[in-house]
Short mmCIF file of C-alpha atoms and ligand atoms in Angstrom, two decimals:
data_model
loop_
_atom_site.label_atom_id
_atom_site.label_comp_id
_atom_site.label_asym_id
_atom_site.label_seq_id
_atom_site.Cartn_x
_atom_site.Cartn_y
_atom_site.Cartn_z
CA MET A 1082 158.18 161.23 109.66
CA ARG A 1083 159.36 164.81 109.32
CA ILE A 1084 159.40 166.52 112.71
CA PRO A 1085 157.87 169.99 112.40
CA ILE A 1086 160.30 172.84 112.99
CA ILE A 1087 159.20 176.29 114.11
CA ALA A 1088 161.95 178.89 114.08
CA GLY A 1089 161.76 182.49 115.20
CA ASN A 1090 163.95 184.79 113.13
CA TRP A 1091 164.28 187.78 115.40
CA LYS A 1092 166.06 189.89 112.76
CA MET A 1093 167.38 193.14 114.34
CA TYR A 1094 165.12 193.05 117.39
CA LYS A 1095 165.81 192.67 121.13
CA THR A 1096 168.84 193.66 123.15
CA PRO A 1097 170.83 190.87 124.83
CA GLN A 1098 168.92 191.51 128.07
CA GLU A 1099 165.54 191.43 126.34
CA ALA A 1100 166.54 188.27 124.51
CA VAL A 1101 167.43 186.43 127.70
CA ALA A 1102 164.22 187.58 129.41
CA PHE A 1103 162.24 186.35 126.39
CA VAL A 1104 163.72 182.85 126.37
CA ASN A 1105 163.40 182.57 130.13
CA ALA A 1106 159.70 183.32 129.72
CA ILE A 1107 159.08 180.79 126.93
CA LYS A 1108 161.18 177.86 128.06
CA GLY A 1109 158.61 176.66 130.59
CA PRO A 1110 155.58 176.80 128.25
CA LEU A 1111 157.61 175.29 125.39
CA ALA A 1112 158.93 172.39 127.45
CA ASP A 1113 155.70 170.41 127.02
CA LEU A 1114 155.49 171.03 123.27
CA SER A 1115 158.25 168.62 122.39
CA ALA A 1116 156.54 167.12 119.32
CA ALA A 1117 157.90 170.06 117.33
CA GLU A 1118 161.44 171.34 117.12
CA ARG A 1119 161.62 174.87 118.53
CA VAL A 1120 164.34 177.29 117.46
CA VAL A 1121 165.11 180.91 118.29
CA CYS A 1122 167.47 182.97 116.12
CA PRO A 1123 168.46 186.14 118.00
CA PRO A 1124 170.98 188.76 116.85
CA TYR A 1125 174.64 187.70 117.22
CA VAL A 1126 175.30 189.69 120.40
CA ALA A 1127 172.46 187.93 122.18
CA LEU A 1128 173.60 184.41 121.24
CA PRO A 1129 175.87 183.68 124.25
CA GLY A 1130 173.26 184.79 126.80
CA VAL A 1131 170.42 182.99 125.05
CA ALA A 1132 172.47 179.81 124.62
CA GLN A 1133 173.31 179.85 128.31
CA ALA A 1134 169.71 180.52 129.36
CA LEU A 1135 168.50 177.59 127.21
CA GLU A 1136 171.14 175.12 128.38
CA GLY A 1137 169.48 171.89 129.48
CA THR A 1138 166.32 172.61 127.46
CA GLU A 1139 165.39 171.19 124.05
CA ILE A 1140 164.96 174.66 122.56
CA ALA A 1141 167.61 175.16 119.91
CA VAL A 1142 169.44 178.36 119.08
CA GLY A 1143 170.25 179.59 115.59
CA ALA A 1144 172.28 182.44 114.12
CA GLN A 1145 170.92 184.60 111.33
CA ASP A 1146 173.91 184.28 108.94
CA LEU A 1147 177.59 183.37 108.75
CA HIS A 1148 180.57 184.11 106.52
CA TRP A 1149 182.04 181.25 104.49
CA GLU A 1150 185.64 181.94 105.55
CA ASP A 1151 186.82 180.76 108.98
CA GLU A 1152 188.55 184.07 109.72
CA GLY A 1153 190.00 187.06 107.94
CA ALA A 1154 189.71 190.74 107.19
CA TYR A 1155 185.92 190.78 106.83
CA THR A 1156 184.77 193.62 109.04
CA SER A 1157 181.37 192.96 110.67
CA GLN A 1158 181.23 189.29 109.73
CA VAL A 1159 180.90 186.16 111.89
CA SER A 1160 182.23 182.73 110.95
CA GLY A 1161 181.46 179.06 111.49
CA PRO A 1162 184.16 178.48 114.15
CA MET A 1163 182.75 181.44 116.13
CA LEU A 1164 179.23 179.97 116.06
CA LYS A 1165 180.19 176.36 116.64
CA GLY A 1166 179.24 175.28 120.14
CA LEU A 1167 176.96 178.30 120.51
CA VAL A 1168 174.22 177.48 118.00
CA LYS A 1169 172.77 174.47 116.24
CA TYR A 1170 171.16 176.25 113.29
CA VAL A 1171 172.18 179.08 111.01
CA ILE A 1172 169.88 180.89 108.58
CA ILE A 1173 171.51 181.31 105.18
CA GLY A 1174 170.28 183.31 102.20
CA HIS A 1175 167.48 185.18 103.93
CA SER A 1176 166.03 187.61 101.39
CA GLU A 1177 167.02 190.57 103.56
CA THR A 1178 170.69 189.51 103.34
CA ARG A 1179 170.29 188.91 99.61
CA GLU A 1180 168.77 192.37 99.20
CA TYR A 1181 170.72 194.56 101.63
CA GLN A 1182 174.06 192.74 101.81
CA GLY A 1183 174.37 191.54 98.25
CA VAL A 1184 174.29 187.85 99.12
CA THR A 1185 174.17 185.88 95.86
CA ASN A 1186 173.21 182.29 95.10
CA GLU A 1187 176.94 181.43 94.91
CA MET A 1188 177.54 182.94 98.35
CA VAL A 1189 174.58 181.01 99.75
CA ASN A 1190 176.23 177.84 98.48
CA LYS A 1191 179.59 178.76 100.06
CA LYS A 1192 177.91 179.69 103.34
CA ALA A 1193 175.97 176.42 103.40
CA LYS A 1194 179.15 174.41 102.81
CA ALA A 1195 180.97 176.34 105.55
CA ALA A 1196 178.11 175.78 107.99
CA LEU A 1197 178.04 172.05 107.26
CA HIS A 1198 181.82 171.85 107.53
CA HIS A 1199 181.59 173.27 111.06
CA GLY A 1200 178.82 170.90 112.12
CA LEU A 1201 176.02 173.47 111.94
CA HIS A 1202 172.55 172.93 110.51
CA PRO A 1203 171.74 175.41 107.75
CA ILE A 1204 168.25 176.81 107.24
CA ILE A 1205 168.51 177.80 103.58
CA ALA A 1206 166.02 180.51 102.64
CA VAL A 1207 164.68 181.01 99.14
CA GLY A 1208 161.81 182.98 97.69
CA GLU A 1209 160.72 185.28 94.90
CA SER A 1210 159.91 188.98 94.64
CA LEU A 1211 156.46 190.31 93.83
CA ALA A 1212 157.54 191.11 90.25
CA ILE A 1213 158.73 187.55 89.67
CA ASN A 1214 155.57 186.19 91.25
CA GLU A 1215 153.30 188.37 89.14
CA ALA A 1216 155.20 187.41 85.99
CA GLY A 1217 154.42 183.77 86.78
CA ASN A 1218 158.11 182.85 87.16
CA THR A 1219 158.14 181.74 90.80
CA GLN A 1220 158.76 178.07 90.14
CA SER A 1221 161.78 178.49 87.85
CA PHE A 1222 163.26 181.26 90.03
CA VAL A 1223 163.04 179.22 93.22
CA GLU A 1224 164.33 176.12 91.45
CA THR A 1225 167.42 178.07 90.31
CA GLN A 1226 168.01 179.23 93.89
CA ILE A 1227 167.74 175.65 95.17
CA ARG A 1228 170.01 174.14 92.53
CA ALA A 1229 172.67 176.80 93.21
CA ALA A 1230 172.43 176.46 97.00
CA PHE A 1231 172.87 172.69 96.91
CA ASP A 1232 175.64 172.60 94.30
CA GLY A 1233 178.32 170.16 95.46
CA ILE A 1234 176.61 169.30 98.75
CA PRO A 1235 176.65 165.53 99.29
CA ALA A 1236 173.45 163.61 100.07
CA SER A 1237 174.95 162.58 103.41
CA ASP A 1238 174.70 166.22 104.61
CA LEU A 1239 171.07 166.70 103.68
CA GLU A 1240 169.55 165.47 106.92
CA ARG A 1241 171.09 168.51 108.62
CA ILE A 1242 169.57 171.01 106.17
CA VAL A 1243 166.20 172.73 106.44
CA ILE A 1244 164.80 174.80 103.56
CA ALA A 1245 162.62 177.86 104.16
CA TYR A 1246 160.41 179.09 101.33
CA GLU A 1247 159.70 182.76 101.98
CA PRO A 1248 158.06 184.76 99.22
CA ILE A 1249 159.56 188.25 99.63
CA TRP A 1250 156.21 189.93 99.01
CA ALA A 1251 154.80 188.14 102.05
CA ILE A 1252 157.55 189.10 104.51
CA GLY A 1253 156.46 191.64 107.09
CA THR A 1254 153.60 192.79 104.87
CA GLY A 1255 150.70 190.96 106.47
CA LYS A 1256 150.09 189.50 103.01
CA SER A 1257 150.81 185.78 103.11
CA ALA A 1258 150.65 183.20 100.37
CA SER A 1259 147.66 180.88 100.70
CA GLY A 1260 148.35 177.50 102.22
CA GLU A 1261 147.71 175.88 98.86
CA GLN A 1262 150.01 178.25 96.97
CA ALA A 1263 152.81 177.72 99.46
CA ASN A 1264 152.28 173.97 99.41
CA ALA A 1265 152.53 173.89 95.62
CA ILE A 1266 155.83 175.79 95.56
CA ILE A 1267 157.21 173.73 98.42
CA GLY A 1268 156.15 170.56 96.57
CA ASN A 1269 158.18 171.82 93.61
CA ILE A 1270 161.16 172.44 95.86
CA ARG A 1271 160.86 168.85 97.09
CA ALA A 1272 160.73 167.64 93.49
CA THR A 1273 163.90 169.61 92.71
CA ILE A 1274 165.66 167.96 95.66
CA ALA A 1275 164.45 164.56 94.40
CA ASP A 1276 165.88 165.39 90.98
CA LEU A 1277 169.23 166.49 92.48
CA TYR A 1278 169.42 163.52 94.87
CA ASP A 1279 166.65 160.94 95.19
CA ASP A 1280 163.10 160.46 96.45
CA ALA A 1281 164.19 159.23 99.87
CA VAL A 1282 166.25 162.33 100.73
CA ALA A 1283 163.60 164.60 99.25
CA GLY A 1284 160.93 162.87 101.30
CA ALA A 1285 162.94 163.40 104.48
CA MET A 1286 163.83 167.05 103.80
CA ARG A 1287 162.09 169.52 106.07
CA ILE A 1288 160.76 172.57 104.27
CA GLN A 1289 159.28 175.55 106.10
CA TYR A 1290 157.03 178.33 104.92
CA GLY A 1291 157.77 181.90 105.99
CA GLY A 1292 156.09 185.23 105.37
CA SER A 1293 153.49 186.82 107.68
CA VAL A 1294 152.87 183.59 109.58
CA LYS A 1295 150.65 184.37 112.56
CA PRO A 1296 148.61 182.28 114.99
CA ASN A 1297 145.50 182.97 112.88
CA ASN A 1298 146.94 181.42 109.68
CA MET A 1299 149.29 178.82 111.18
CA ILE A 1300 146.82 175.93 110.85
CA GLU A 1301 146.23 176.78 107.18
CA PHE A 1302 149.95 176.37 106.45
CA MET A 1303 150.71 173.50 108.76
CA SER A 1304 147.84 171.37 107.54
CA GLN A 1305 149.43 171.28 104.07
CA PRO A 1306 151.25 168.02 103.40
CA HIS A 1307 154.53 169.51 102.10
CA ILE A 1308 154.87 172.22 104.78
CA ASP A 1309 156.94 171.05 107.73
CA GLY A 1310 157.14 174.19 109.79
CA ALA A 1311 157.51 177.92 109.74
CA LEU A 1312 160.22 180.55 109.78
CA VAL A 1313 158.58 183.42 111.60
CA GLY A 1314 159.55 187.05 112.01
CA GLY A 1315 157.12 189.42 113.73
CA ALA A 1316 154.89 186.83 115.39
CA ALA A 1317 157.92 185.13 116.95
CA LEU A 1318 158.85 188.27 118.89
CA LYS A 1319 156.02 187.96 121.40
CA GLU A 1320 156.17 185.19 123.97
CA ASP A 1321 152.52 184.15 123.79
CA SER A 1322 152.30 184.12 120.05
CA PHE A 1323 155.52 182.11 119.57
CA VAL A 1324 154.34 179.47 122.03
CA GLU A 1325 150.93 179.43 120.32
CA LEU A 1326 152.54 178.91 116.89
CA VAL A 1327 154.36 175.85 118.18
CA ARG A 1328 151.18 174.50 119.76
CA LEU A 1329 149.20 175.04 116.55
CA ALA A 1330 151.86 173.28 114.46
CA ILE A 1331 151.59 170.22 116.67
CA GLU A 1332 147.80 170.34 116.55
CA ALA A 1333 147.70 170.71 112.74
CA LYS A 1334 150.03 167.74 112.25
CA GLY A 1335 147.98 165.64 114.65
CA LEU A 1336 150.98 164.97 116.91
P1 13P B 1105 157.41 187.95 109.09
O1 13P B 1105 156.91 186.73 109.78
O2 13P B 1105 157.56 189.14 109.98
O3 13P B 1105 156.65 188.22 107.82
O4 13P B 1105 158.92 187.62 108.62
C1 13P B 1105 159.17 186.46 107.92
C2 13P B 1105 160.63 186.24 107.82
O5 13P B 1105 161.32 186.93 107.10
C3 13P B 1105 161.22 185.18 108.65
O6 13P B 1105 162.53 184.92 108.26
#
């Protein structure tokens, strides 16, 4: 069985103090919702405080990116050895890093390998633009992203990887894919993993949907058979709504 995973991608929101106050407020309500994996991904500067505040809980912490080199003259960047011990997960290839920081499919692959090398669990994000979607090329575009991201990654590492399918046109727009649309694309992603590896690994791979997920559409996504969780931006920034998303995921999966 694939354990649902609900991750809050906080993007560039919350100061370190606000971040700690947030996790202190949710850790009680989330303690009982252990049928789903719960992850918060604050900005880098909030990671030490959040990690400390969540010590002894089952709520995992994730970073929003990493560089593939261990160290070097890469102003502004953060590496695997710096994150090791602080976080479990790291988001890689989010469309905002692809768009604003020039992250390519090849870099996503290098970042994923670096994360795995340092014992981290990558959340590899893929997804198409509105133009690609409207041209009917979503499936081939996403498949290319997946094949590139997983190039040279051994099957033995796959249990640590989560994939997030986030159509760019649905991020922060209030316009989400329908549950059925998202399930179809995510089913194709699973088929691509089966083609690259085998049915068993593909069947065990957790794949999230992301893009304007809110409490009012969570059940629609989570009741789809291929959708194993959500990567959430805006609705993960409020205590009540993040807790509610986790509760709804558990309810939709009948756990
Ligand atoms: P929203 O939930 O705000 O649309 O953001 C989605 C996202 O980009 C999560 O990584």
